Short mmCIF file of C-alpha atoms in Angstrom, two decimals:
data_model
loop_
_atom_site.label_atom_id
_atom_site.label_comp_id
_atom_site.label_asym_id
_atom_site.label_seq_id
_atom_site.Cartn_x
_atom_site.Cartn_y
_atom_site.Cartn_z
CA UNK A 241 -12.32 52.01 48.26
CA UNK A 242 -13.01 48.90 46.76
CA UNK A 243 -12.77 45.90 49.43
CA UNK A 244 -13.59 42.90 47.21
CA UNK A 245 -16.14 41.05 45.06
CA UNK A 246 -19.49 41.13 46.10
CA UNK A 247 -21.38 38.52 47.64
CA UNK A 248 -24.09 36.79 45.74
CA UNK A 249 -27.36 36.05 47.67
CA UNK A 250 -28.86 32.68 48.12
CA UNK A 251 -31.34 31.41 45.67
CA UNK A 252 -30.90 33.74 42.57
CA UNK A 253 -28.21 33.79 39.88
CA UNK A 254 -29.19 37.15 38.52
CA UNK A 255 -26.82 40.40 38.89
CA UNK A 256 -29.91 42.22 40.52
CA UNK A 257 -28.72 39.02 42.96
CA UNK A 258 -25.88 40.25 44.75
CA UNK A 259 -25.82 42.37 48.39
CA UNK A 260 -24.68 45.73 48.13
CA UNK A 261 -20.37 46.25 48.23
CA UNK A 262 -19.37 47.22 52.03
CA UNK A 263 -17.76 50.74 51.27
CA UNK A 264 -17.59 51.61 55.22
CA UNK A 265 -18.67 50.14 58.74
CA UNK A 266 -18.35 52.07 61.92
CA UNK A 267 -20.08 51.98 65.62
CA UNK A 268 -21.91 54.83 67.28
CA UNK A 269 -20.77 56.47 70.57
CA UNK A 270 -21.93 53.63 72.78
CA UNK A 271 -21.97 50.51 70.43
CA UNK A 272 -25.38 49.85 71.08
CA UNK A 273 -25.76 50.58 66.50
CA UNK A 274 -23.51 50.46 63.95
CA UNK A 275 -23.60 51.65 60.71
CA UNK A 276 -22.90 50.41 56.79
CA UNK A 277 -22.43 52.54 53.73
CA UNK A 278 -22.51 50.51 50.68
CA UNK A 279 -22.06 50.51 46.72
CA UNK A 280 -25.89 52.51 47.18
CA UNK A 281 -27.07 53.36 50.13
CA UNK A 282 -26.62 52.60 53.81
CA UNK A 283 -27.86 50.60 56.37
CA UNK A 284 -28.18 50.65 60.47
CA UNK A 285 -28.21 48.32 62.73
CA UNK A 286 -28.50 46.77 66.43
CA UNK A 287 -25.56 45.54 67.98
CA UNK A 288 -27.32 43.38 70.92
CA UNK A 289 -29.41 41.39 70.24
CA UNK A 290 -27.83 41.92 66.37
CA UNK A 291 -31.15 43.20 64.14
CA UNK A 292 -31.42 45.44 61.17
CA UNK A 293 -33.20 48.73 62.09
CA UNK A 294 -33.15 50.84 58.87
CA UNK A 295 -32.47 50.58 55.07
CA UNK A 296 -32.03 53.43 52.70
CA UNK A 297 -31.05 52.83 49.01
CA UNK A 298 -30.52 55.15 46.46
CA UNK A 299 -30.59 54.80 43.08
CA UNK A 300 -28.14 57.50 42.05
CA UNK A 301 -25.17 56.58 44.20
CA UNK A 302 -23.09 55.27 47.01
CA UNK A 303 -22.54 56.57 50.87
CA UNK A 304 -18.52 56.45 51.67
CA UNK A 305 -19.18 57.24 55.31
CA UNK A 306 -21.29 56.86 57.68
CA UNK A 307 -21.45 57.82 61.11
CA UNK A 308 -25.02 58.26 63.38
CA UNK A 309 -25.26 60.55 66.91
CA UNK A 310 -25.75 57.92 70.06
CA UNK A 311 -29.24 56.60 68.47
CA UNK A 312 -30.99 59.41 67.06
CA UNK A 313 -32.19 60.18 63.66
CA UNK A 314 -29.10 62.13 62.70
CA UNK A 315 -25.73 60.55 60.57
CA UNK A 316 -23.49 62.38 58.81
CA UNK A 317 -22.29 61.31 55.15
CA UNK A 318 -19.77 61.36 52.50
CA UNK A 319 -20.27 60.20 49.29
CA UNK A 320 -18.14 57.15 48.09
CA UNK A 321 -17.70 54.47 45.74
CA UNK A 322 -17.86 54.06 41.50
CA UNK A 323 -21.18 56.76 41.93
CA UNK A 324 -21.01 58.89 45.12
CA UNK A 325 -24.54 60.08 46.12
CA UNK A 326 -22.70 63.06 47.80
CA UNK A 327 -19.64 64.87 47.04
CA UNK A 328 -16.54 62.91 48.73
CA UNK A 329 -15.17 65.76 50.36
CA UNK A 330 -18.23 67.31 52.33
CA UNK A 331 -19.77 65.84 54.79
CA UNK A 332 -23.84 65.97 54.37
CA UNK A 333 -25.97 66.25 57.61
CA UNK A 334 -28.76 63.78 57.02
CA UNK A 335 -32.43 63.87 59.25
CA UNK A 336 -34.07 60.22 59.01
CA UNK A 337 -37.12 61.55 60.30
CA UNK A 338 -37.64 63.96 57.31
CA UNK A 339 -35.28 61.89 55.16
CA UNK A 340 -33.76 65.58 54.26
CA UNK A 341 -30.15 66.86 54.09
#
């Protein structure tokens, strides 16, 4: 799924410039989180007050889905986008703790 152009970030003109394509967006069980997968990686973050908790980019490919347990260090993937990092029809079991599938 391609969902548009992306942005380009303030102050540089460079392609290394632009924010990561939104391939997926989706709350956890009690909206507290939600979580991004992007072009490559994903992201987390708080829904009140609204604050980035975690970052993970990969340099060999793009996260399709993501979805994280209440708000432990579990999420579940599928690969997506023009490189998946996963195949895009199994869903990976990821541990942030250990960063391990």
């Amino acid at each position: 799924m391609n969902i548009g152009r992306p942005v380009p970030r303030s102050g540089s003109g460079s392609q290394e410039a632009y924010a990561p394509e939104l391939l997926y967006a989706t709350f956890n069980q009690d909206y507290g989180c939600f979580a991004i997968g992007t072009q490559s990686g994903f992201r987390i973050f708080n829904s009140d007050p609204y604050k980035e908790k975690m970052r993970r980019e990969f340099k060999d490919g793009g996260i399709g889905i993501v979805a994280m347990l209440y708000r432990s260090n579990y999420l579940a993937f599928v690969g997506g986008g023009r490189n998946p990092r996963f195949p895009p029809n199994k869903v990976m079991l990821w541990d942030d703790a250990s960063s391990n599938i």
